CSV table of C-alpha atoms in Angstrom, one decimal:
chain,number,residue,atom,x,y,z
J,1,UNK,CA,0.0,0.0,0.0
J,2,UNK,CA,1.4,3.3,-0.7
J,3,UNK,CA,2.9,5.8,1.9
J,4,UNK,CA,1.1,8.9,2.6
J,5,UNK,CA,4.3,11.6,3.2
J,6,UNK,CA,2.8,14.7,4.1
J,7,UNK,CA,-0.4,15.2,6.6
J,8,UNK,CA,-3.2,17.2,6.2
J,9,UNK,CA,-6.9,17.1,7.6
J,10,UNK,CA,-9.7,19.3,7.4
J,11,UNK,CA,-12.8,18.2,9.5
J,12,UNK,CA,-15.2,15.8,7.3
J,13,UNK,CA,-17.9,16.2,9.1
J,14,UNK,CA,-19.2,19.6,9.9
J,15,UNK,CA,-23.0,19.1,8.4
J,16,UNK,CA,-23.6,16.4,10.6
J,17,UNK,CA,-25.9,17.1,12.8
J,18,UNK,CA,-24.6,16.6,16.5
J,19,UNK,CA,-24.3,12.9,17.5
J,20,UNK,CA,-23.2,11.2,21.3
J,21,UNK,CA,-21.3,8.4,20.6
J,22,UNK,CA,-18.5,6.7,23.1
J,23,UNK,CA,-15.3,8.2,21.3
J,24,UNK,CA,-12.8,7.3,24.4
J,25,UNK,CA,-13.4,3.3,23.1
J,26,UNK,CA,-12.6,3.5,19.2
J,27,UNK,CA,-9.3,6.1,20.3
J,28,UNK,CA,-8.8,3.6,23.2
J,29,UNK,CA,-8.9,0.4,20.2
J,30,UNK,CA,-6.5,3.4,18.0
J,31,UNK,CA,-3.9,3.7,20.6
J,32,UNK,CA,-3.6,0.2,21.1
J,33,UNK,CA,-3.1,-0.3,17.3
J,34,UNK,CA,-6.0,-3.0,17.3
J,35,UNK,CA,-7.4,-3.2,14.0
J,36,UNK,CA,-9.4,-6.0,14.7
J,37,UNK,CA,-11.6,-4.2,17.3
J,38,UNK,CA,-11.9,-1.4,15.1
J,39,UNK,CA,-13.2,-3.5,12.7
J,40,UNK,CA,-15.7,-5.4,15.3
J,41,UNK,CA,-16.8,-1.8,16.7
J,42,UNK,CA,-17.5,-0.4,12.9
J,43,UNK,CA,-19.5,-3.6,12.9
J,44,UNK,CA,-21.7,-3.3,15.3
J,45,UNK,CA,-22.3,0.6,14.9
J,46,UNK,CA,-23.3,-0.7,11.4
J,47,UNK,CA,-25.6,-3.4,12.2
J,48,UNK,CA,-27.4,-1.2,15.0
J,49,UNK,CA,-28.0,1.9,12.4
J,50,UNK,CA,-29.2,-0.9,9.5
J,51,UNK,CA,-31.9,-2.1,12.8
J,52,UNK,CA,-33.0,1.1,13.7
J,53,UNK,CA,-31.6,1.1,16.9
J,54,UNK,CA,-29.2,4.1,15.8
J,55,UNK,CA,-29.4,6.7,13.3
J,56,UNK,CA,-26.3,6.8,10.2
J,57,UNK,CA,-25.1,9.8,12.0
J,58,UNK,CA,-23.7,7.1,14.5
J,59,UNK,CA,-21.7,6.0,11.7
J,60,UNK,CA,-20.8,9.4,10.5
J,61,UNK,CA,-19.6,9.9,13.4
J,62,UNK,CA,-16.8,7.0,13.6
J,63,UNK,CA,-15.5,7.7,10.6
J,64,UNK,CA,-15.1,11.7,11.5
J,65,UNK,CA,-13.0,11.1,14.2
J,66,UNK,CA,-10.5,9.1,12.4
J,67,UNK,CA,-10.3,11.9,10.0
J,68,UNK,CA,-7.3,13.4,11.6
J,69,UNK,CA,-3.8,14.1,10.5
J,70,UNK,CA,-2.5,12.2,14.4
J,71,UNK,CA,0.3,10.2,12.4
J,72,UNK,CA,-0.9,7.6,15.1
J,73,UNK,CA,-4.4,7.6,14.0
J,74,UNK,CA,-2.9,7.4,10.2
J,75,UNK,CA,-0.5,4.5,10.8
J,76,UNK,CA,-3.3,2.5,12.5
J,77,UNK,CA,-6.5,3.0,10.1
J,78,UNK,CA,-3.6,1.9,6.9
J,79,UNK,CA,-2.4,-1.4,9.0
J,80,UNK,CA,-6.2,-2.0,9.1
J,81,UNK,CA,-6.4,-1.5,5.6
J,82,UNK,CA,-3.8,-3.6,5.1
J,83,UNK,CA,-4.4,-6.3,7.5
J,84,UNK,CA,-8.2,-6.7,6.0
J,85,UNK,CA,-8.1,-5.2,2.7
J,86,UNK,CA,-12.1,-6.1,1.7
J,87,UNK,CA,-13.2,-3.9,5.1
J,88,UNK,CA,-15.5,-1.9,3.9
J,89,UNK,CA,-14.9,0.4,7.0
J,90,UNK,CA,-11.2,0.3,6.1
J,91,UNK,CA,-11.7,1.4,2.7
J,92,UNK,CA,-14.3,4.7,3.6
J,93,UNK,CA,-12.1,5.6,6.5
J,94,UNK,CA,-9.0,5.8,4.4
J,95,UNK,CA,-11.0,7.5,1.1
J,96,UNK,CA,-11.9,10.0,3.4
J,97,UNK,CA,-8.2,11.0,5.0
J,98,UNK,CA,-6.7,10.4,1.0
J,99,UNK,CA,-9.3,13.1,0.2
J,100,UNK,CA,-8.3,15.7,3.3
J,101,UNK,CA,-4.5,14.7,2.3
J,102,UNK,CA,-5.0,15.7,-1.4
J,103,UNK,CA,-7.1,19.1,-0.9
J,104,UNK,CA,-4.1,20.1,1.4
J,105,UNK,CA,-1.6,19.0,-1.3
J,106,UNK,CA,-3.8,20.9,-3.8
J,107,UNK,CA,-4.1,24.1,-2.3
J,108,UNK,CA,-6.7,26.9,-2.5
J,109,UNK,CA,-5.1,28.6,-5.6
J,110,UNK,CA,-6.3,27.8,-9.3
J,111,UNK,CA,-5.0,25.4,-11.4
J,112,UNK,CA,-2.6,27.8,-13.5
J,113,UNK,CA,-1.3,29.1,-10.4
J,114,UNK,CA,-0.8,25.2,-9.0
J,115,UNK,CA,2.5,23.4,-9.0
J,116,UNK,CA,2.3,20.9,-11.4
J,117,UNK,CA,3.8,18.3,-8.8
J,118,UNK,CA,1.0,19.3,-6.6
J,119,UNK,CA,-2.0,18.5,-9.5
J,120,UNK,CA,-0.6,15.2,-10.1
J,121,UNK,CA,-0.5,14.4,-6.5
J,122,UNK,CA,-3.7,15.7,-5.5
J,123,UNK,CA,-5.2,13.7,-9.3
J,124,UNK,CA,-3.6,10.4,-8.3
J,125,UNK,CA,-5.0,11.0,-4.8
J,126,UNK,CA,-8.2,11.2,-5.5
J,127,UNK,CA,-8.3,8.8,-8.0
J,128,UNK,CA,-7.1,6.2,-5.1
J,129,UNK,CA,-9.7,7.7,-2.4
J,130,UNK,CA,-12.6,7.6,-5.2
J,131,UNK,CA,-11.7,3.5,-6.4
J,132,UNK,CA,-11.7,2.9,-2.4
J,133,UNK,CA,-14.9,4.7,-1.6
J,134,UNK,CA,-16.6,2.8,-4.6
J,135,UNK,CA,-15.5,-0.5,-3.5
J,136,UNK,CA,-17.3,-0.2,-0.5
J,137,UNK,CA,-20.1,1.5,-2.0
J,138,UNK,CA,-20.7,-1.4,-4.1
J,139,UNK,CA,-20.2,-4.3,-1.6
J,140,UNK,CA,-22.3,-2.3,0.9
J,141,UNK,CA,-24.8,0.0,-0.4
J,142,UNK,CA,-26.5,1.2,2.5
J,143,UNK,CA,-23.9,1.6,4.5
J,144,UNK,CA,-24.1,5.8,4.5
J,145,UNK,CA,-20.7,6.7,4.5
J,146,UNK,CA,-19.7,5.2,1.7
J,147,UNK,CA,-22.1,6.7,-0.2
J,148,UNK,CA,-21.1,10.0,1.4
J,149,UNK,CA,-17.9,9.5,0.2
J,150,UNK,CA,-18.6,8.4,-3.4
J,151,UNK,CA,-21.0,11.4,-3.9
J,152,UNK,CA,-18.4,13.9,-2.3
J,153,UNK,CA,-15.7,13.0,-4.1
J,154,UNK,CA,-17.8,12.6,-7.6
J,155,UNK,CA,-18.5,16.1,-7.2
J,156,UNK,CA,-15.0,17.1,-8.5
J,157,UNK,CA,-14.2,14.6,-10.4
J,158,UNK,CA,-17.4,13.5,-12.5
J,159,UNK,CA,-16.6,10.1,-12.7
J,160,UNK,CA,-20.0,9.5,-13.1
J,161,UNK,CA,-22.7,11.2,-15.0
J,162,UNK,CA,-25.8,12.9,-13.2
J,163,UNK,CA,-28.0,9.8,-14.2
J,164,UNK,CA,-25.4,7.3,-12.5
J,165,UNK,CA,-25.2,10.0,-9.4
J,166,UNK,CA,-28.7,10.2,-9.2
J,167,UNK,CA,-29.2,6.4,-9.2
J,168,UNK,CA,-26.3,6.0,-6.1
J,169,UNK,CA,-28.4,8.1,-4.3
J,170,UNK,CA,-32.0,7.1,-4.8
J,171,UNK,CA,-30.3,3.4,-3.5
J,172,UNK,CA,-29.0,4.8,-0.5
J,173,UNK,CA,-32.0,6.9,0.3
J,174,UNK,CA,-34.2,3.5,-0.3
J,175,UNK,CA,-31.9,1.8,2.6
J,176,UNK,CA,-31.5,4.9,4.9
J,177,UNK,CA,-33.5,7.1,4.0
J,178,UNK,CA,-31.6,10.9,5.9
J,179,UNK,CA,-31.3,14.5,5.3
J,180,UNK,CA,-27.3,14.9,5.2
J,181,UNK,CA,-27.1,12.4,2.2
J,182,UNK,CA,-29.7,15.0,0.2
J,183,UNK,CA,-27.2,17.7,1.7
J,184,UNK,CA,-24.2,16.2,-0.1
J,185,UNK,CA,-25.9,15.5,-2.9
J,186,UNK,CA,-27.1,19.1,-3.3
J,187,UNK,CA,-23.4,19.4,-4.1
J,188,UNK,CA,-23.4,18.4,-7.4
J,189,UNK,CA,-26.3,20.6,-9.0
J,190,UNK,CA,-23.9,23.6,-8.1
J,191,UNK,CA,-23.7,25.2,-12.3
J,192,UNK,CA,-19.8,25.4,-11.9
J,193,UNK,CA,-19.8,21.6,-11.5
J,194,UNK,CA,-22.2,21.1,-14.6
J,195,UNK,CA,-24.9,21.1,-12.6
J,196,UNK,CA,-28.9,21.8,-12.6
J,197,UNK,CA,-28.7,25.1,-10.6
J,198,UNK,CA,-31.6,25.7,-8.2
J,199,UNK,CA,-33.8,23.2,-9.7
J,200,UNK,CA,-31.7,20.2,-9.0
J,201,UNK,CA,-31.8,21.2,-5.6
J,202,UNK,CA,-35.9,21.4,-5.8
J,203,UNK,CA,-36.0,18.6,-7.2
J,204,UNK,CA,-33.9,16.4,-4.6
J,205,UNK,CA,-35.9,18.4,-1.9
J,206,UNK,CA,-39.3,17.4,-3.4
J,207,UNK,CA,-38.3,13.8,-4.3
J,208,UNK,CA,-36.6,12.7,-0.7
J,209,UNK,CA,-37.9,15.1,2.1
J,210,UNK,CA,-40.7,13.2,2.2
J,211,UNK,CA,-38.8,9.5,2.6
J,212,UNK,CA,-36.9,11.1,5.5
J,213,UNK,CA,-38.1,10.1,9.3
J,214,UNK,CA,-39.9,12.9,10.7
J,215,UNK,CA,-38.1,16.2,11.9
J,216,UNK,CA,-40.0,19.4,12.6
J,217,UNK,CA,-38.1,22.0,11.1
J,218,UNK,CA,-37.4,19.5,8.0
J,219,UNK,CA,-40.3,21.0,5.1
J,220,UNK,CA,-39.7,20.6,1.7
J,221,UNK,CA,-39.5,25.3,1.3
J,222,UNK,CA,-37.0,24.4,4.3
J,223,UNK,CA,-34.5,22.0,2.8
J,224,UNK,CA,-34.6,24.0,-0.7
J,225,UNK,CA,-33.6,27.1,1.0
J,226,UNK,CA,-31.2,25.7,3.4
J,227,UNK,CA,-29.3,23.4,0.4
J,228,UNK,CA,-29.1,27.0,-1.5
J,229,UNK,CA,-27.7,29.0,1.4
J,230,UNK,CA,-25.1,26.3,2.4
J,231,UNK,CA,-24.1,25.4,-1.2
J,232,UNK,CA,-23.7,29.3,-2.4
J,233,UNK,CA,-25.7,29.2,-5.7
J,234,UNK,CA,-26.5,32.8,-7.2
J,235,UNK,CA,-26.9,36.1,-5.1
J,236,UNK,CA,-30.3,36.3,-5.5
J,237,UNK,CA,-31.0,32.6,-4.9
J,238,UNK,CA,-29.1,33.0,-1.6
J,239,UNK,CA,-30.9,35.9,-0.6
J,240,UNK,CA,-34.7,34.4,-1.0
J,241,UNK,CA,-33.4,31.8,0.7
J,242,UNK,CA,-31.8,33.6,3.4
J,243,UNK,CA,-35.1,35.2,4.1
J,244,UNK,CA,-36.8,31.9,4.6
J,245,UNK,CA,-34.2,30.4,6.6
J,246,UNK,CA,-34.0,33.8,9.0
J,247,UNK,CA,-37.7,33.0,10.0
J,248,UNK,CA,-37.1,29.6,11.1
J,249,UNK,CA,-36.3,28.1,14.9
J,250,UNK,CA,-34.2,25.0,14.5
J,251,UNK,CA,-31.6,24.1,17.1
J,252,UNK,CA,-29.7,21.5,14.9
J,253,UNK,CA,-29.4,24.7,11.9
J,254,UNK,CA,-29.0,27.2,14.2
J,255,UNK,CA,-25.3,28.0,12.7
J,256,UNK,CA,-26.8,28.5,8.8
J,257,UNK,CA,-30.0,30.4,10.5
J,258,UNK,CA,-27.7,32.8,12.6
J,259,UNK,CA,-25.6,33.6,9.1
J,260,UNK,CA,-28.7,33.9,7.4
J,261,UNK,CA,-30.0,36.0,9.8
J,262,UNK,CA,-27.3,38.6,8.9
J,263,UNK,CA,-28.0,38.2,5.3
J,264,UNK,CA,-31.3,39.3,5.1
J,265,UNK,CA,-31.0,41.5,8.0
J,266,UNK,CA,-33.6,40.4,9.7
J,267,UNK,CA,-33.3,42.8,12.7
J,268,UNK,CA,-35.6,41.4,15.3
J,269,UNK,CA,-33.4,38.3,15.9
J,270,UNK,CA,-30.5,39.6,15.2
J,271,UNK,CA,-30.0,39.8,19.6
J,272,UNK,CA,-30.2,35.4,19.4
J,273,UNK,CA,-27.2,35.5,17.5
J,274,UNK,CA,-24.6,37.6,20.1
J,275,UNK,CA,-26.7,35.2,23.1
J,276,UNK,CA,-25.3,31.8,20.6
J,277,UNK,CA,-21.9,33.0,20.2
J,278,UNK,CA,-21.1,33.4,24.2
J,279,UNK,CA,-22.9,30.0,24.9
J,280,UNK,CA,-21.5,28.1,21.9
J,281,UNK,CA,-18.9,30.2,20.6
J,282,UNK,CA,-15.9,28.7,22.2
J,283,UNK,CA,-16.7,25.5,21.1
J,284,UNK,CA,-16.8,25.9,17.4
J,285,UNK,CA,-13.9,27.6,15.4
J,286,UNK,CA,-16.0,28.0,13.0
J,287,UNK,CA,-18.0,30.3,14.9
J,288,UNK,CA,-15.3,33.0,14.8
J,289,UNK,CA,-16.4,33.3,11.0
J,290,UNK,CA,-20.2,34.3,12.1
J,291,UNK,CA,-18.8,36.4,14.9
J,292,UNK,CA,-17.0,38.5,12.4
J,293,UNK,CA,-20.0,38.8,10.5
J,294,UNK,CA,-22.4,39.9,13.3
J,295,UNK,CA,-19.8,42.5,14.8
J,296,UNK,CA,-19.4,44.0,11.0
J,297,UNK,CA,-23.6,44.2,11.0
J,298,UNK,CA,-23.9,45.6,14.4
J,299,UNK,CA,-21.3,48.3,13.5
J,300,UNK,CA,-22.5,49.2,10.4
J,301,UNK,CA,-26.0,49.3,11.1
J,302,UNK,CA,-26.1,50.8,14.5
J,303,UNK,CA,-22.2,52.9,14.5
J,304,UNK,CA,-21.4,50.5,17.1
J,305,UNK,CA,-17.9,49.4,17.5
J,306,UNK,CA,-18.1,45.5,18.7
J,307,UNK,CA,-14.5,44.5,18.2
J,308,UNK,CA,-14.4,43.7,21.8
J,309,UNK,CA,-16.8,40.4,21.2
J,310,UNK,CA,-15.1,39.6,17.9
J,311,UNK,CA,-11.8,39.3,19.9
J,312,UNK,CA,-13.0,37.5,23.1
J,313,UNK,CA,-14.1,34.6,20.6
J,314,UNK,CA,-11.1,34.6,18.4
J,315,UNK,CA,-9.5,34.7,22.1
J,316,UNK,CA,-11.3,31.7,22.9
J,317,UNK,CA,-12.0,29.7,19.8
J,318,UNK,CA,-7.7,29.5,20.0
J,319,UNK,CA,-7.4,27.9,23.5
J,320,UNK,CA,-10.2,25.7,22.1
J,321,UNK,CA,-8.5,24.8,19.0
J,322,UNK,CA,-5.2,24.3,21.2
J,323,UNK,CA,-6.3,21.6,22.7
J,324,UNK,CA,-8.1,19.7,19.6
J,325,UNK,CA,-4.7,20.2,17.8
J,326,UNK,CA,-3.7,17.6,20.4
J,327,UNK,CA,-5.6,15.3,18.4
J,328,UNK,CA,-5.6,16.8,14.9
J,329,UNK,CA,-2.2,18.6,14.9
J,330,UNK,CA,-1.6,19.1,11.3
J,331,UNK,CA,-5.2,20.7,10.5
J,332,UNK,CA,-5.2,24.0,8.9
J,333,UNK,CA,-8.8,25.6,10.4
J,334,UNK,CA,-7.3,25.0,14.1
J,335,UNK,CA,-4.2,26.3,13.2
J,336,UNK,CA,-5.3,29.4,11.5
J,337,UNK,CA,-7.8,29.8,14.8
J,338,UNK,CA,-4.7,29.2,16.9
J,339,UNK,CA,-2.4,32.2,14.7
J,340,UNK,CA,-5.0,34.5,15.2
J,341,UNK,CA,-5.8,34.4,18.7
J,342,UNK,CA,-1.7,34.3,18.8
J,343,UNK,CA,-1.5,37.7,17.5
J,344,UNK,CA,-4.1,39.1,19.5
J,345,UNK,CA,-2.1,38.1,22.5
J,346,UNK,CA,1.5,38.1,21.1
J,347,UNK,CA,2.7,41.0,23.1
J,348,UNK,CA,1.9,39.8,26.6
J,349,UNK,CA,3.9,36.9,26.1
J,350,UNK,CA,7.5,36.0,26.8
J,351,UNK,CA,9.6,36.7,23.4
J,352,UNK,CA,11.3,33.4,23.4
J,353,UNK,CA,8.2,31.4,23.9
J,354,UNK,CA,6.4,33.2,21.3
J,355,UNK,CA,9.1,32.9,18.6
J,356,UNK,CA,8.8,29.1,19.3
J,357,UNK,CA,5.3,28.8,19.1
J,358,UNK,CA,5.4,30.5,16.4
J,359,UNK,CA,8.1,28.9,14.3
J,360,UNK,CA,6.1,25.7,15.0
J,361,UNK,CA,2.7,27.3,14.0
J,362,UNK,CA,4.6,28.0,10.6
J,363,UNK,CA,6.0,24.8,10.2
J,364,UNK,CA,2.6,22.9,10.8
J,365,UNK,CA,0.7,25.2,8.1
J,366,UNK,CA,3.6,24.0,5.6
J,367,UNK,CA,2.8,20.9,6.4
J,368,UNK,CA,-1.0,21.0,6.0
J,369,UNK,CA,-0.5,22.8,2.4
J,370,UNK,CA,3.1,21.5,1.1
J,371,UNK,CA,2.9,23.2,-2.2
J,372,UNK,CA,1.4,26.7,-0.9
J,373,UNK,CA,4.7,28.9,-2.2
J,374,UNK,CA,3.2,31.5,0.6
J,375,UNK,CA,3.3,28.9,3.9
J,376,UNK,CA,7.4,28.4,2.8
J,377,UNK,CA,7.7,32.3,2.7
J,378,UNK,CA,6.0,32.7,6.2
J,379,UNK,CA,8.2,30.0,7.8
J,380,UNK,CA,11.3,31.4,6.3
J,381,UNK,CA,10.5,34.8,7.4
J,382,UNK,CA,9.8,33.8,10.6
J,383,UNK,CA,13.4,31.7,10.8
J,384,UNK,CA,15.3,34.3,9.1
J,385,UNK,CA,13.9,36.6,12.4
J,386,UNK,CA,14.7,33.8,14.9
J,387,UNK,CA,17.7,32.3,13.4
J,388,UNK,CA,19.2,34.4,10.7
J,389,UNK,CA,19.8,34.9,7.2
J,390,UNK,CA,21.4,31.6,6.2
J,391,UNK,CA,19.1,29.3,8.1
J,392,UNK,CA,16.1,30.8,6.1
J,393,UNK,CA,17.6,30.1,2.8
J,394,UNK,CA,16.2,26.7,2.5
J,395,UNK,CA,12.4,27.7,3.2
J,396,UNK,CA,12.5,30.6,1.0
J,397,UNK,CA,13.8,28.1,-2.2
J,398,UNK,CA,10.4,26.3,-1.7
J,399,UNK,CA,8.6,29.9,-1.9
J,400,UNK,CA,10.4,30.7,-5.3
J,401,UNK,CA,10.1,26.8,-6.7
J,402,UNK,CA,6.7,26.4,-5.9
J,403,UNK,CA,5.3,30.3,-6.2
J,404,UNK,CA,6.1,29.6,-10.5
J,405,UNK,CA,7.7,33.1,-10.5
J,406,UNK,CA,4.7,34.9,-8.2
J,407,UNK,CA,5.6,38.7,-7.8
J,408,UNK,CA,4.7,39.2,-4.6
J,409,UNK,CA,7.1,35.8,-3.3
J,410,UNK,CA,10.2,37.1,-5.5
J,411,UNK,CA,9.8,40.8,-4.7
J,412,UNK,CA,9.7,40.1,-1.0
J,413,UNK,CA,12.5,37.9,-1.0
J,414,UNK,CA,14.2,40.2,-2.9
J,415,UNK,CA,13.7,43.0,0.0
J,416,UNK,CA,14.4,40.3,2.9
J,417,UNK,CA,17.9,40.2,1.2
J,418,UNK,CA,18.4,44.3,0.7
């Protein structure tokens, strides 16, 4: 089986809806390396969703929190792959950390602006996590996140054609019938990715909303709305549906509803949304992003200045995302929630201890995006500070190789040197 060099891992999971699930047992089965207990817990988990007992959340929810870049956790779920190579829990578990790997080794920049290296790497990459996620999809086609997996990754690649799609889905909605599968799937009616637009997404809305167990904010006006706000289709699209989702009280959306709130500047509830982020703020890096949002709307409609809130959950979004990099210690969002809430409180901090922690901020975010030519800059700036001119020079090579001549890498090597 092939070696995975470099780590990176995004969280998989973030539009599943809150699950409790014993996590201390499948880390406990991780850290003792036994793959055949993973295998027996995925199992079971299985067979109580396909009973009823549990809902395919449950098995979301395994397979997220294996979708780390721990090079423990790595090294344990590929000896299981190995060990048992027809595990159809091996095969989604490693689809899904091939796929964080490759968008890390892809990068956020377009294609012309890519390292070659880099776009065979993330192609062959995906290729491998795609012929996994299939395998298991076809020996097991109720088993949700393998599905998951095969409709994520077909998003991008269009292996298959909207008729095949479409088919994949309808099978797993006819075995477990759930809203987060029509979520994914929503995903591929996007028009950049040759898709139907708004329509598709009616369409999925009026075809499986009704097959899905009963939830009381789930209408079909609901999940049309809520697939077009989360999937960013056209401005105006957005905005209808931002008014429909603003009116709604859902715990399990409240994230979406609070952004959409601010959208369509629905003022009335706009005091529920500074109330969410000092209950559930801290918990959620992610939530720095809407408190941004709401302190920009409070300012600019009332003259207000709320940077004071902003901070305190930048503040605290970084202690939380300290200690979940214990766990995950390569992934970008926590490390990016980590920087920032470093530079708020850089200056009340010993000098020594934050050159270090910086350094090995900088060195992690190379590591979660190998070919980003500005990560290699940032790290050798931040040796050539801390260690000096020659010590720097192999970091800022990287930022010239893989910035393909980039004006703004050059010029500021240029003026490190002057």
């Amino acid at each position: 089986m092939f070696i995975l060099l470099i780590l990176a891992s995004p969280c998989l999971a973030q539009d599943s809806e809150p699950v409790s699930f014993e996590r201390d047992a499948l880390m406990d089965l991780v850290h003792e390396g036994d793959v055949e207990g993973l295998e027996a817990l995925f199992a079971q988990t299985h067979r109580r969703v396909s009973s009823g007992e549990l809902r395919p959340n449950h098995l979301r929810a395994l397979n997220t929190w294996l979708i780390v870049s721990d090079p423990e956790v790595l090294a344990v779920t590929y000896d299981w792959l190995d060990a048992m190579p027809e595990s159809i829990y091996a095969k989604v578990v490693v689809s899904f950390q091939i796929r964080q790997l490759s968008s890390g080794i892809r990068g956020e920049r377009t294609a012309i602006n890519t390292h070659p290296e880099a776009l065979t790497r993330f192609n062959y990459l995906r290729e491998e996590a795609f012929r996994l996620a299939y395998e298991a999809f076809t020996a097991a086609p109720g088993y949700v996140p393998a599905s998951d997996a095969v409709i994520m990754l077909n998003g991008t690649m269009q292996v298959f054609w909207s008729e095949e799609i479409d088919a994949i889905i309808a099978n797993t909605m006819a075995l477990e019938p759930n809203f987060v599968t029509v979520r994914r799937a929503a995903f591929m009616h996007l028009p950049q990715w040759g898709g139907e637009g708004t329509s598709g997404v009616e369409r999925l809305c009026i075809t499986y909303v009704p097959q899905i167990p009963a939830e009381e904010w789930l209408t079909v006006d609901t999940c049309i709305a809520l697939l077009i706000w989360i999937n960013s289709f056209d401005e105006p699209s957005r905005m209808a549906a931002a008014r429909v989702l603003s009116k709604i009280e859902a715990p399990e959306l409240e994230y979406e509803i609070y952004n959409a709130i601010i959208a369509a500047d629905h003022i009335e509830r706009m005091d529920e949304i500074g109330a969410f982020l000092e209950r559930e703020g801290p918990k959620f890096t992610k939530d720095v992003e809407l408190a941004q949002r709401y302190v920009r709307w409070v300012f600019d409609t009332r003259g207000t200045p709320m940077g004071w809130l902003e901070m305190d959950i930048i503040k605290q979004a970084g202690e939380t995302a300290s200690t979940y990099l214990a766990y995950d210690p390569f992934n970008d969002t926590l490390l990016q929630a980590v920087e920032r809430a470093s530079n708020l409180s850089g200056r009340a901090r010993p000098a020594d201890e934050l050159e270090r922690d910086t350094l090995d901020l900088k060195a992690r975010r190379v590591a979660a995006q190998p070919y980003n030519a500005q990560r290699w800059f940032d790290l050798g700036t931040q040796v050539l500070i801390a260690k000096g001119f020659q010590e720097s020079q192999p970091y800022m090579a990287n930022a010239i190789a893989y910035g393909l001549q980039r004006a703004e890498i050059s010029t500021g090597y240029v003026n490190q040197m002057g």
